């Protein structure tokens, strides 16, 4: 399987190169040349364990790693999860909740970042060389990325977070990792400052090459690929439980990475009849699917910070399919967006962008009400991101087909919101253990030169 760029200006490359490249040189995102169709394998796959299923699916997209090595990479990536099912599906009221928070940092990002960290190391061991990962985080991504590469000899990771602006728990999750290859930088500025510094450094191609800089954000195809697995796994479990022959998924969405994996699974032939896209007040994507217009607005802070995003980095992959896989059309659409800050897609005969999607938003009041409702009625605590997904799923509920709601974080990560909603907090032993943990973190000025000097001094 080879990989191409959504913008059409790159010769097809192999999977391992796609993993190391991240973003295509023409500014596009990478996608497989074609999507394997798997309808006739569904019955057989429904019998597999999570790891076996991951192997079957990922193998279809990875033809440059020997099967035995790939199987080992997958087994290692999920060995740190605390549930033997990896992603268990539990019934709560009318919904099936897919718990994606059983990894080491208690958010769904572990599902892909454990795998990506192992992949990086595998590739570097064979090709030689070092990778220096530079990232900016407002919380969850940083700790999952650090956890995915900690202690790996050929990789250093530098994560900038805005000093004093992430939750104390999220900060502790990052700074308590004391491995020599992990560098936490508390930047004297906002998350946007961290992100801008990162983007400026990456746009300096010479510096980027000299320092072998790499990224872990969700433009990396390997992340999307690892996430398609749980759509299959959950669909099989929901269909077994209910006897239905299709499923709906509700996905709390920020960068469009998670729901894109569902879209890919559907295109491969998994019987998904609806993707319910849920946003918080930062609702650029839900407005798009309802109106056809994708237009920027200001980011407002909410209870679900990992979804406080303006421009969704994976959205270009969806638009590429929407444009009939025509790179020229995609390029002109993106150029218009760059220029005007908005783009428009024609609505279909049903007055929507795409019949597969419905979309809505759950605001702060609705999020708190949903957390309280599921706590009071069913004794089940939803984290605020998951609660946004459940809020929107309720608006579109249909009892004909089972609805799977993706639970993207453990509620203990966001205990203050849970206290606000229900009056009592939630704990998790992994987080309790952080209370007295030793930490290491360097303060740094909000300045590109200071960050560059730090990188040069530590690699
Ligand atoms: C990152 C994140 C999301 C959003 O996922 P995207 O792939 O960016 O759409 C939702 N919930 C949690 C807890 C997250 O960490």
mmCIF file of N, CA and C and ligand atoms in Angstrom, residues 107-109 140-141 218 227 252-259 306-307 309 383 385 408-409 414, ligand 1:
data_model
loop_
_atom_site.group_PDB
_atom_site.id
_atom_site.type_symbol
_atom_site.label_atom_id
_atom_site.label_comp_id
_atom_site.label_asym_id
_atom_site.label_seq_id
_atom_site.Cartn_x
_atom_site.Cartn_y
_atom_site.Cartn_z
ATOM 1 N N UNK A 107 -6.846 8.707 28.466
ATOM 2 C CA UNK A 107 -7.608 9.343 27.392
ATOM 3 C C UNK A 107 -7.456 8.503 26.119
ATOM 4 N N UNK A 108 -8.370 8.669 25.185
ATOM 5 C CA UNK A 108 -8.372 7.810 23.998
ATOM 6 C C UNK A 108 -7.115 7.985 23.157
ATOM 7 N N UNK A 109 -6.403 9.098 23.364
ATOM 8 C CA UNK A 109 -5.202 9.329 22.557
ATOM 9 C C UNK A 109 -4.145 8.241 22.768
ATOM 10 N N UNK A 140 -4.212 16.863 27.204
ATOM 11 C CA UNK A 140 -4.200 15.414 26.967
ATOM 12 C C UNK A 140 -3.136 14.920 25.986
ATOM 13 N N UNK A 141 -2.931 15.637 24.887
ATOM 14 C CA UNK A 141 -1.999 15.138 23.879
ATOM 15 C C UNK A 141 -0.590 15.023 24.451
ATOM 16 N N UNK A 218 -2.292 14.754 15.227
ATOM 17 C CA UNK A 218 -3.132 13.761 14.555
ATOM 18 C C UNK A 218 -3.138 13.904 13.037
ATOM 19 N N UNK A 227 -6.895 4.170 15.145
ATOM 20 C CA UNK A 227 -8.226 4.453 15.683
ATOM 21 C C UNK A 227 -9.359 3.767 14.907
ATOM 22 N N UNK A 252 -17.349 12.816 20.181
ATOM 23 C CA UNK A 252 -16.996 14.180 20.607
ATOM 24 C C UNK A 252 -15.772 14.636 19.821
ATOM 25 N N UNK A 253 -15.901 15.747 19.115
ATOM 26 C CA UNK A 253 -14.932 16.068 18.065
ATOM 27 C C UNK A 253 -14.212 17.392 18.280
ATOM 28 N N UNK A 254 -12.893 17.369 17.988
ATOM 29 C CA UNK A 254 -12.076 18.587 18.029
ATOM 30 C C UNK A 254 -11.333 18.749 16.724
ATOM 31 N N UNK A 255 -10.268 17.952 16.546
ATOM 32 C CA UNK A 255 -9.447 18.022 15.338
ATOM 33 C C UNK A 255 -9.932 17.113 14.222
ATOM 34 N N UNK A 256 -11.063 16.455 14.395
ATOM 35 C CA UNK A 256 -11.655 15.601 13.370
ATOM 36 C C UNK A 256 -10.820 14.333 13.119
ATOM 37 N N UNK A 257 -9.923 13.984 14.052
ATOM 38 C CA UNK A 257 -9.111 12.791 13.845
ATOM 39 C C UNK A 257 -9.902 11.534 14.189
ATOM 40 N N UNK A 258 -10.565 11.578 15.340
ATOM 41 C CA UNK A 258 -11.290 10.414 15.818
ATOM 42 C C UNK A 258 -12.438 10.060 14.866
ATOM 43 N N UNK A 259 -13.249 11.029 14.519
ATOM 44 C CA UNK A 259 -14.414 10.733 13.665
ATOM 45 C C UNK A 259 -13.972 10.387 12.240
ATOM 46 N N UNK A 306 -10.068 19.594 25.340
ATOM 47 C CA UNK A 306 -9.422 18.926 24.207
ATOM 48 C C UNK A 306 -10.227 19.098 22.923
ATOM 49 N N UNK A 307 -11.370 19.721 23.010
ATOM 50 C CA UNK A 307 -12.181 20.007 21.830
ATOM 51 C C UNK A 307 -12.281 21.511 21.578
ATOM 52 N N UNK A 309 -11.043 23.846 19.711
ATOM 53 C CA UNK A 309 -10.202 23.945 18.527
ATOM 54 C C UNK A 309 -10.942 24.705 17.446
ATOM 55 N N UNK A 383 -17.121 11.698 31.406
ATOM 56 C CA UNK A 383 -16.226 12.854 31.445
ATOM 57 C C UNK A 383 -16.867 13.950 30.563
ATOM 58 N N UNK A 385 -16.028 15.571 27.894
ATOM 59 C CA UNK A 385 -15.969 15.380 26.436
ATOM 60 C C UNK A 385 -17.011 14.350 26.011
ATOM 61 N N UNK A 408 -14.113 9.327 25.591
ATOM 62 C CA UNK A 408 -12.741 9.649 25.191
ATOM 63 C C UNK A 408 -11.798 9.915 26.356
ATOM 64 N N UNK A 409 -12.309 10.112 27.556
ATOM 65 C CA UNK A 409 -11.413 10.310 28.705
ATOM 66 C C UNK A 409 -12.058 9.743 29.958
ATOM 67 N N UNK A 414 -11.008 15.038 34.846
ATOM 68 C CA UNK A 414 -11.715 16.327 34.835
ATOM 69 C C UNK A 414 -12.626 16.422 36.047
HETATM 70 C C1 LIG B 1 -8.364 14.928 21.630
HETATM 71 C C2 LIG B 1 -9.647 14.659 22.370
HETATM 72 C C3 LIG B 1 -10.915 14.750 21.726
HETATM 73 C C4 LIG B 1 -11.058 15.224 20.296
HETATM 74 O O1 LIG B 1 -10.597 14.276 19.355
HETATM 75 P P1 LIG B 1 -10.241 14.747 17.862
HETATM 76 O O2 LIG B 1 -9.576 13.576 17.233
HETATM 77 O O3 LIG B 1 -9.308 15.922 18.011
HETATM 78 O O4 LIG B 1 -11.518 15.118 17.193
HETATM 79 C C5 LIG B 1 -12.047 14.430 22.464
HETATM 80 N N1 LIG B 1 -11.963 14.052 23.756
HETATM 81 C C6 LIG B 1 -10.778 13.952 24.412
HETATM 82 C C7 LIG B 1 -10.762 13.558 25.839
HETATM 83 C C8 LIG B 1 -9.572 14.244 23.741
HETATM 84 O O5 LIG B 1 -8.405 14.160 24.406
#
